[in-house]
Short mmCIF file of C-alpha atoms and ligand atoms in Angstrom, two decimals:
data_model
loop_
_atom_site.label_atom_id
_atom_site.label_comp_id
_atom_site.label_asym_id
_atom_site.label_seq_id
_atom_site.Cartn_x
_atom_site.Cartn_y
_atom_site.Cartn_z
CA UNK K 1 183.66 134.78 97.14
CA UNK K 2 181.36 136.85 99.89
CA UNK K 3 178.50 135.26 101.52
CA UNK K 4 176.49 136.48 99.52
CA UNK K 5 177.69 135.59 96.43
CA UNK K 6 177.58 132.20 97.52
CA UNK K 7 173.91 132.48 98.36
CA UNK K 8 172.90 133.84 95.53
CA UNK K 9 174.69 130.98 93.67
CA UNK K 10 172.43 128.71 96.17
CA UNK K 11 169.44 130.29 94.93
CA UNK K 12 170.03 129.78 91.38
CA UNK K 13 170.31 126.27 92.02
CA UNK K 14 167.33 126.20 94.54
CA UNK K 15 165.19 127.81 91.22
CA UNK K 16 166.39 125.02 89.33
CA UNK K 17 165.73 122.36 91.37
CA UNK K 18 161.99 123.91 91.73
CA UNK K 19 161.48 123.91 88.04
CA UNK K 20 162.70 120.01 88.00
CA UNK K 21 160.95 119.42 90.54
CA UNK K 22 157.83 120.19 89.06
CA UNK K 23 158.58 118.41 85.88
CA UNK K 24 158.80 115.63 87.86
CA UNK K 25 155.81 115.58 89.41
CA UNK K 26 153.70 116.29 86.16
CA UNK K 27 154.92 113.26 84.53
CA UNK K 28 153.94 111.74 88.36
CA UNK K 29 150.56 112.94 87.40
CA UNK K 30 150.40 111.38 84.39
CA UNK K 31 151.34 108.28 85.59
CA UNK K 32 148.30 108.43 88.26
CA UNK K 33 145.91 109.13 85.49
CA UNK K 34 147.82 105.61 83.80
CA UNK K 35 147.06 104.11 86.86
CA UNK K 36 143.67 105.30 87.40
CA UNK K 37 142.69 104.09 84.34
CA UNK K 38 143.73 100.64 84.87
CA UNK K 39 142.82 100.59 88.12
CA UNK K 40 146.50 99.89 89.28
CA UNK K 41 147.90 100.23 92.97
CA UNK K 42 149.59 103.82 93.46
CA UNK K 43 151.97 102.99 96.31
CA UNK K 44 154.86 100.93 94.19
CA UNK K 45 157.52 100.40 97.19
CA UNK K 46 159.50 98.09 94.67
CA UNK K 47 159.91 100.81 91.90
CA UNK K 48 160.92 103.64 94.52
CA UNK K 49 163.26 101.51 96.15
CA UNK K 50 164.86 100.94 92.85
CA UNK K 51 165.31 104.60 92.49
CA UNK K 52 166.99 104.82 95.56
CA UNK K 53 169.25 102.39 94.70
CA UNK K 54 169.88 104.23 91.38
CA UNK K 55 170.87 106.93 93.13
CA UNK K 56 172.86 105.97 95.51
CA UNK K 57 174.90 103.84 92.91
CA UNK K 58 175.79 106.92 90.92
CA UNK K 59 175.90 109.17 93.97
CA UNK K 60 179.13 110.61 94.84
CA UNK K 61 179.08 112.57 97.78
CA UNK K 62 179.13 114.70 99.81
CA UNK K 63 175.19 113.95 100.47
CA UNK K 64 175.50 110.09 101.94
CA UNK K 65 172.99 107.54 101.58
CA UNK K 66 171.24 108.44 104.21
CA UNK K 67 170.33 112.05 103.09
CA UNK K 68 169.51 111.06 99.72
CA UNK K 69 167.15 108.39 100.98
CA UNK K 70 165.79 111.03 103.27
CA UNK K 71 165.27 113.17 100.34
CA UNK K 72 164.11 111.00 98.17
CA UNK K 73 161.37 109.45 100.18
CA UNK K 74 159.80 112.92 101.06
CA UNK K 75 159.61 113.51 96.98
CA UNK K 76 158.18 110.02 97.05
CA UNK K 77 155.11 111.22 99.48
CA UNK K 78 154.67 114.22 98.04
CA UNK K 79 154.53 112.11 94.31
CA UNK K 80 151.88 110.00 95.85
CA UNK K 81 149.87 112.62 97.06
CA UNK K 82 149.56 114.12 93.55
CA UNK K 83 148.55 110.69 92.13
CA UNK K 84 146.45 110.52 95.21
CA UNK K 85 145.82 111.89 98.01
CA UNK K 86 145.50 108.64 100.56
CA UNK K 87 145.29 108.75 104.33
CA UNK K 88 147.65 106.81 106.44
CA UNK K 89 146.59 105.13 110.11
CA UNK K 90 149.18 104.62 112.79
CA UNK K 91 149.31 103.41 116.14
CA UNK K 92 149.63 106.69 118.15
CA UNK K 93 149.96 108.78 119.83
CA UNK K 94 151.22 111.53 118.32
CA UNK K 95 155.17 111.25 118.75
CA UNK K 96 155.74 107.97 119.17
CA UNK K 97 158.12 105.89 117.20
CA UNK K 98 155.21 104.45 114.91
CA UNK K 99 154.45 107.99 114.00
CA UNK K 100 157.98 109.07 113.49
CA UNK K 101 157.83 105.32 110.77
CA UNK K 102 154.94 106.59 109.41
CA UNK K 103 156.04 109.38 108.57
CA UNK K 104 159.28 108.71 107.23
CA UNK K 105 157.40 106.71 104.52
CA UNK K 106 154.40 108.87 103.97
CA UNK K 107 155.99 111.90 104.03
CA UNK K 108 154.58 115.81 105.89
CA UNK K 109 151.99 116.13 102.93
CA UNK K 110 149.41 113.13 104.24
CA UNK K 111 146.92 112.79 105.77
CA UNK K 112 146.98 110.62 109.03
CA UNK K 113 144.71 109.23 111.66
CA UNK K 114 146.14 108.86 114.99
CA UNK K 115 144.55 105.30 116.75
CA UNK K 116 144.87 104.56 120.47
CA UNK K 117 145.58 100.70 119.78
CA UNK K 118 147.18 98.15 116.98
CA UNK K 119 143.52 96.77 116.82
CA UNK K 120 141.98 99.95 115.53
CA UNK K 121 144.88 100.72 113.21
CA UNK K 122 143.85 96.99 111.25
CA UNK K 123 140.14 98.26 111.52
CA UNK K 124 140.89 101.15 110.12
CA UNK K 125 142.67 99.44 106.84
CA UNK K 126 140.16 96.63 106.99
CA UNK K 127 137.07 99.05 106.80
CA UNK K 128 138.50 101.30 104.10
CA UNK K 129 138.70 104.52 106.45
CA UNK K 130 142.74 104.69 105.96
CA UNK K 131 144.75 103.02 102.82
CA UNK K 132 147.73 102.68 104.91
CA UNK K 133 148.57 101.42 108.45
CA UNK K 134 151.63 101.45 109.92
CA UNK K 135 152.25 99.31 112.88
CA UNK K 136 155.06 97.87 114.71
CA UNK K 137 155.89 94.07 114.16
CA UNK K 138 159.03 93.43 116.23
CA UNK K 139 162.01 95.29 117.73
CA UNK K 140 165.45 93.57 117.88
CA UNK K 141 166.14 93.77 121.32
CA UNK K 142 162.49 93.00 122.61
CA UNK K 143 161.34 90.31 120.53
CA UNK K 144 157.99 90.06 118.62
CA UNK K 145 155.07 92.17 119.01
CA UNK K 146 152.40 89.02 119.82
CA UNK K 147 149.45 91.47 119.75
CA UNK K 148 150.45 92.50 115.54
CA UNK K 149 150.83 88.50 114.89
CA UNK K 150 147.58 87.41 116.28
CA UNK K 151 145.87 90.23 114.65
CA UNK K 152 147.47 89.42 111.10
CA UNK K 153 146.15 85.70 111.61
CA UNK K 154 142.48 86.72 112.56
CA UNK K 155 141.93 89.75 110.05
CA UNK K 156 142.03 89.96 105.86
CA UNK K 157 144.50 92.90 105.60
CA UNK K 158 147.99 92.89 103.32
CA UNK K 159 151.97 93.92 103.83
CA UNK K 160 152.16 96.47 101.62
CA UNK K 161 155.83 97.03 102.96
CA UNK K 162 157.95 96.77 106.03
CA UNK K 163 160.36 99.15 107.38
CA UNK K 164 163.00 99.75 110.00
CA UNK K 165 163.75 103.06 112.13
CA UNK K 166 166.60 102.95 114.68
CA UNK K 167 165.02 103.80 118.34
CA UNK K 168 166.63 106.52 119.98
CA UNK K 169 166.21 107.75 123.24
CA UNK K 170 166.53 111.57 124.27
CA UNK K 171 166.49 113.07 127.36
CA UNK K 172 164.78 116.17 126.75
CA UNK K 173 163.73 119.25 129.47
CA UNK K 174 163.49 122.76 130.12
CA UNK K 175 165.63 122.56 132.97
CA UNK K 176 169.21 123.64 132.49
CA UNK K 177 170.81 120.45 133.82
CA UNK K 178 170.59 117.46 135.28
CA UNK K 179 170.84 118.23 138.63
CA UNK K 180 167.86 120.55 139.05
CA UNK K 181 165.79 117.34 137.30
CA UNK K 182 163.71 116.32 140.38
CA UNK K 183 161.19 113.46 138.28
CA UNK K 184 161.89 111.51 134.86
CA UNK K 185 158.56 110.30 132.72
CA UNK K 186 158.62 107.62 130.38
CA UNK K 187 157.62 103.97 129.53
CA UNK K 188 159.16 101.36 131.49
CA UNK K 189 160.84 100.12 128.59
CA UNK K 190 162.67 103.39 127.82
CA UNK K 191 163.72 103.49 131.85
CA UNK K 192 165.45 99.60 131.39
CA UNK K 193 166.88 100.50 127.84
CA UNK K 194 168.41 104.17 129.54
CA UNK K 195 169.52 102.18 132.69
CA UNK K 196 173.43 103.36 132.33
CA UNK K 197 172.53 106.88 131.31
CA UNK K 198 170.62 107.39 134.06
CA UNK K 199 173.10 105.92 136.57
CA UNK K 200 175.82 107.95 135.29
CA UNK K 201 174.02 111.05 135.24
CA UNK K 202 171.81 110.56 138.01
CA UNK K 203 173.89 108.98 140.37
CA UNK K 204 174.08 111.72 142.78
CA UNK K 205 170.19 113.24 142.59
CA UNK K 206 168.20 110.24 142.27
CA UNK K 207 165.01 111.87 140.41
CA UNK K 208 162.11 110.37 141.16
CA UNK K 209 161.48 107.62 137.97
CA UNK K 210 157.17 108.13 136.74
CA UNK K 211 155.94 105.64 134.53
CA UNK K 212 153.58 106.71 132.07
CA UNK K 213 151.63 104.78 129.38
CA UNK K 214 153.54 106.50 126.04
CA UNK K 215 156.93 108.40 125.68
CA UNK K 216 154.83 111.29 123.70
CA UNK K 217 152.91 111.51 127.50
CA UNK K 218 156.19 111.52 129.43
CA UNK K 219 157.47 114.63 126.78
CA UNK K 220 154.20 116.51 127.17
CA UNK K 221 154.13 115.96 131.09
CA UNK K 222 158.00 117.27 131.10
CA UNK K 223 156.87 120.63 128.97
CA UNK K 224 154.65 121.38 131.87
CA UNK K 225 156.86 120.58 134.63
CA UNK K 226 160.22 122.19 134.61
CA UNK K 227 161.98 120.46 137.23
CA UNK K 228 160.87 117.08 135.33
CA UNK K 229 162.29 115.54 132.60
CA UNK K 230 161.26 113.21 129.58
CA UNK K 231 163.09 109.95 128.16
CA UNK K 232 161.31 109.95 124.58
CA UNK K 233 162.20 110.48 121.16
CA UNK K 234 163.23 113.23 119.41
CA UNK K 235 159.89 113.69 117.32
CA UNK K 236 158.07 113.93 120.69
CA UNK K 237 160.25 116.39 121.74
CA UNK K 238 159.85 118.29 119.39
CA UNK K 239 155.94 117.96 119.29
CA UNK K 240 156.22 119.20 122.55
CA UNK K 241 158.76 122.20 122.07
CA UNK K 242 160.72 120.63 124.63
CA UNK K 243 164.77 120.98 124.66
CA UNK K 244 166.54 117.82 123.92
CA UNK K 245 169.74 117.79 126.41
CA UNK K 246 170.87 114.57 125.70
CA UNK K 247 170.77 112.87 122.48
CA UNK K 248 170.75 108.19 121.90
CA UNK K 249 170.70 108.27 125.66
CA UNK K 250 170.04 104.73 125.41
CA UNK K 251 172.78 101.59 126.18
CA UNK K 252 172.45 99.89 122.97
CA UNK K 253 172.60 102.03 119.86
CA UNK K 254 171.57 98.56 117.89
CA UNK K 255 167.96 98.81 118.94
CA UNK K 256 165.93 98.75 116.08
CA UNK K 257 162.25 98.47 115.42
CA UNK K 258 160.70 96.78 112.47
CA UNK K 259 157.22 98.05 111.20
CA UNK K 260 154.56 96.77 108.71
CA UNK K 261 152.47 98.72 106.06
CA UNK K 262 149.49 97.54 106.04
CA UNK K 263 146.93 97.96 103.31
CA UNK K 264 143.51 95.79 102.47
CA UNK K 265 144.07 93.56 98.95
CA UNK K 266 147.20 95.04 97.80
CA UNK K 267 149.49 92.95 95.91
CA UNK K 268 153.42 93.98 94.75
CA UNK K 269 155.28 93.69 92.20
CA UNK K 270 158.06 91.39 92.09
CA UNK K 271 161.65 93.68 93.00
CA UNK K 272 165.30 91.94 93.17
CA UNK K 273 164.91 91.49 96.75
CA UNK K 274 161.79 89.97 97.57
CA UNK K 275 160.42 88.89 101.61
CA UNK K 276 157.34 87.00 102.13
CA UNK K 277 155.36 86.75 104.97
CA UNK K 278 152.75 83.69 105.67
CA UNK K 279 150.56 82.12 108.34
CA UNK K 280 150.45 78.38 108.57
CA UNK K 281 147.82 76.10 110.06
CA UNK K 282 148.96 72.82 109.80
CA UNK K 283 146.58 69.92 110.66
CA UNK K 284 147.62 67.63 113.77
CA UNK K 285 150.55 69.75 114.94
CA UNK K 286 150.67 67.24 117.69
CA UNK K 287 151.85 64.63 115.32
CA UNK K 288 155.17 63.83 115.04
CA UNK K 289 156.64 64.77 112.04
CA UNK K 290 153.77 67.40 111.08
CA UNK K 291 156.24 70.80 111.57
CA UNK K 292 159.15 68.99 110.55
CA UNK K 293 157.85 67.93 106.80
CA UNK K 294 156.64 70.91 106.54
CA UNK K 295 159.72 72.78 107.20
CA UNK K 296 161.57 70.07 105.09
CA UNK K 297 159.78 70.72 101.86
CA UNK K 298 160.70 74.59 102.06
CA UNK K 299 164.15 73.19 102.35
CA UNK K 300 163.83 70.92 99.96
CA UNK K 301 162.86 73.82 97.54
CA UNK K 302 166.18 76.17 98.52
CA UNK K 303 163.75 78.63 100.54
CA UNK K 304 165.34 80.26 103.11
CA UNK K 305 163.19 80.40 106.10
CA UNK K 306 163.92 83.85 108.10
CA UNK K 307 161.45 83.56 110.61
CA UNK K 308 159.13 81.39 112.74
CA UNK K 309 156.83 81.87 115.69
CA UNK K 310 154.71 79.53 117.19
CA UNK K 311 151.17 80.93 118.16
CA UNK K 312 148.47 79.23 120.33
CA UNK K 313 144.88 79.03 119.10
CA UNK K 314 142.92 80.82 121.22
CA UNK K 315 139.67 79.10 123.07
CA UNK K 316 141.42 75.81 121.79
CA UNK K 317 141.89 72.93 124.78
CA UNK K 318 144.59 71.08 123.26
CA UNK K 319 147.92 72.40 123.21
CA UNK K 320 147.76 73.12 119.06
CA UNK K 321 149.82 75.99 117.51
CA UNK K 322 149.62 77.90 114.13
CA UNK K 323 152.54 79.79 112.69
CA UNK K 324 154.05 83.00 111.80
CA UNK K 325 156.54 82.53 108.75
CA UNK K 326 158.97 84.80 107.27
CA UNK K 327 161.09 83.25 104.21
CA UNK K 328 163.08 84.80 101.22
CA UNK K 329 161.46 85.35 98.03
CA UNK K 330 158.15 86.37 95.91
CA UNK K 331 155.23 84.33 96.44
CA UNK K 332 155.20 83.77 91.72
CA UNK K 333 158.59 82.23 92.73
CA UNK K 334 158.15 79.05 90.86
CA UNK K 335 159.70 77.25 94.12
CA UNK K 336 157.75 79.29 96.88
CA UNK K 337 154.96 78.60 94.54
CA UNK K 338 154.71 74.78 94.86
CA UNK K 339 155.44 74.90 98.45
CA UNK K 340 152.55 77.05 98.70
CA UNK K 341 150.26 75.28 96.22
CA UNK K 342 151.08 71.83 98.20
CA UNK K 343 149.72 73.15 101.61
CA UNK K 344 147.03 75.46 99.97
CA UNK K 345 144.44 75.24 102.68
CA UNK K 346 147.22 75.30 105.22
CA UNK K 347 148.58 78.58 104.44
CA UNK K 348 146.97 82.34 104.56
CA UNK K 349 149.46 84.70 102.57
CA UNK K 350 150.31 88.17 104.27
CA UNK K 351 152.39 89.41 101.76
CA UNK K 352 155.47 89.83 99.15
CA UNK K 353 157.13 92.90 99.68
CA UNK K 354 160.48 94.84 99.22
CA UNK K 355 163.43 93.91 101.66
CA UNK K 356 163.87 96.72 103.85
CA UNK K 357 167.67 96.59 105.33
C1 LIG E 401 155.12 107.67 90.14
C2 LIG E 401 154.80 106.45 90.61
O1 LIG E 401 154.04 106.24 91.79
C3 LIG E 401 154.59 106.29 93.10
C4 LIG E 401 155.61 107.35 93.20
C5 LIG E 401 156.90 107.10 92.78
C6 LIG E 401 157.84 108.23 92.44
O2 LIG E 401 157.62 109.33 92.91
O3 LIG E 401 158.79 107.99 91.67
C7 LIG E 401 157.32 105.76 92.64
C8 LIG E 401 156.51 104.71 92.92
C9 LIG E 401 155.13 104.90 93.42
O4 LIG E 401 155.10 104.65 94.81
C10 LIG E 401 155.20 105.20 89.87
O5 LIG E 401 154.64 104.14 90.16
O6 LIG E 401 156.05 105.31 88.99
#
């Protein structure tokens, strides 16, 4: 077989897969007219995670998971944009890894609003101006992002959905190597998390190290300065047109970043694989016993707590803390249920969502 004949082969297929394609998103717009007309939520993060998994049970190569997932969840946006079109907020800027989250859920079809802050990103979902927001919760190497918890306690928005996106590091430039690299931008988290890379490679020059306030500002600083170079991600990079020259620069390849979807009184539907996330305000937390009981009766009930982080009140004198609680199930879980009926007025719900692995 010539080249050609192989692409034309390709193109047969490709006509197919437009035709099916389409089919598929008619029947996607009848099922946004069923939806409109009961007034039901168009985002369903339980049902397309069931397709994926429906896919990749049956899949057999030589596309991995991966791939299909990345396919899958682009034909997912685009779906959702036919149902309705519905504007996502993230916390910017433009090329960082919230972005690069958002948009691995939402797809290159929406619409998004870029917002300077995590505060402005709840606003935005609070007020109606975006559906979505997407903003980061916690990264596995770093800990807890404080500023998303406290915000989650003082404002009325849901988890639609969480999410987690690996954090790589590039090294990206227009200089040819790394010895002509005279300055590095980025955040002074990328510099600790890059520490070896940059000893091994730049053991010899010692470039000047700039911190800047984003990683997207240390990429578009490097495209105007060739004998600089950026630590950022790839999506920055590229934003930038700036040449990666070294890819996952970073020491651990673990680091991972969690991020919530927000979205203002959105409720799921119960999937296999259910998280829920609460905030408790327990009376007299500086009573002995208080926590503990508490704790006990999820126990008590077989709920698996997966999280907990103790939060002071703020303007408060005494030394009184409310809570940030992760545990496994649905909150129409006839167990999570009665833990959560018993300490009604202790407990704000955030949301029952999808377990993202
Ligand atoms: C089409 C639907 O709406 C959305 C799009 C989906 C899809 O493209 O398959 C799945 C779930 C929803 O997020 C649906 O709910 O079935």
């Amino acid at each position: 077989m010539t080249l050609e004949d192989v692409r034309k082969d390709i193109d047969k297929i490709d006509d197919q897969l437009l035709v099916l394609l389409n089919q598929r998103m008619n029947l996607v717009h009848k099922v946004g007219e069923i939806k409109r007309s009961t007034k039901a939520i168009i985002y369903r993060p339980e049902r397309e995670k069931q397709i994926l998994d429906r896919m990749n049970a049956q899949n057999d190569g030589p596309l991995n998971k991966e791939a299909i997932e990345a396919i899958y969840l682009e034909i997912f946006a685009a779906a959702r944009n036919i149902e309705l079109p519905e504007r996502v907020a993230y916390l910017g800027p433009e090329g960082s890894f919230t972005h690069q989250a958002a948009e691995s859920r939402f797809g290159a079809m929406s619409e998004y609003m870029t917002l300077p802050t995590i505060k402005s990103v709840f606003e935005a979902v609070d007020t109606g101006r975006a559906k979505f927001g997407v903003i980061p919760i916690e990264n596995n190497q770093e800990g807890i992002v404080y500023e998303t918890v406290d915000l989650l306690n003082e404002m009325n928005v849901n988890i639609a959905a969480e999410l987690k996106i690996p954090v790589h590091f590039a090294l990206a430039t227009e200089a040819e190597n790394p010895s002509k690299i005279k300055r590095i931008y980025s955040k002074d988290i990328a510099f600790r998390q890059c520490r070896g890379f940059l000893n091994k490679y730049f053991e010899q020059t010692h470039p000047e190290e700039i911190q800047v306030e984003s990683t997207s500002k240390a990429a578009k600083l490097a495209a105007e300065d060739p004998e600089s170079a950026a630590i950022c991600s790839e999506i920055a990079a590229k934003l930038f047109a700036l040449p990666v020259l070294f890819n996952n620069i970073e020491d651990n390849s673990q680091n991972r970043t969690r991020f919530f979807i927000l979205a203002k009184n959105f409720v799921n539907a119960k999937s296999e694989n259910d998280k829920t996330t609460i905030i408790a305000r327990l009376p007299d937390t500086d009573k002995p016993g208080v926590l503990a009981n508490f704790l006990q009766d999820f126990k008590k009930s077989g709920i698996n707590l997966t999280k907990i982080e103790s939060r002071p009140y703020k303007g408060d004198e005494d030394f009184n803390f409310w809570f940030f609680i992760e545990l496994e199930g649905f909150y129409q879980d006839e167990n999570v249920e009665k833990v959560f009926k018993k300490y009604k007025n202790a407990i704000k719900w955030l949301g029952s969502y999808v377990r993202n692995t």
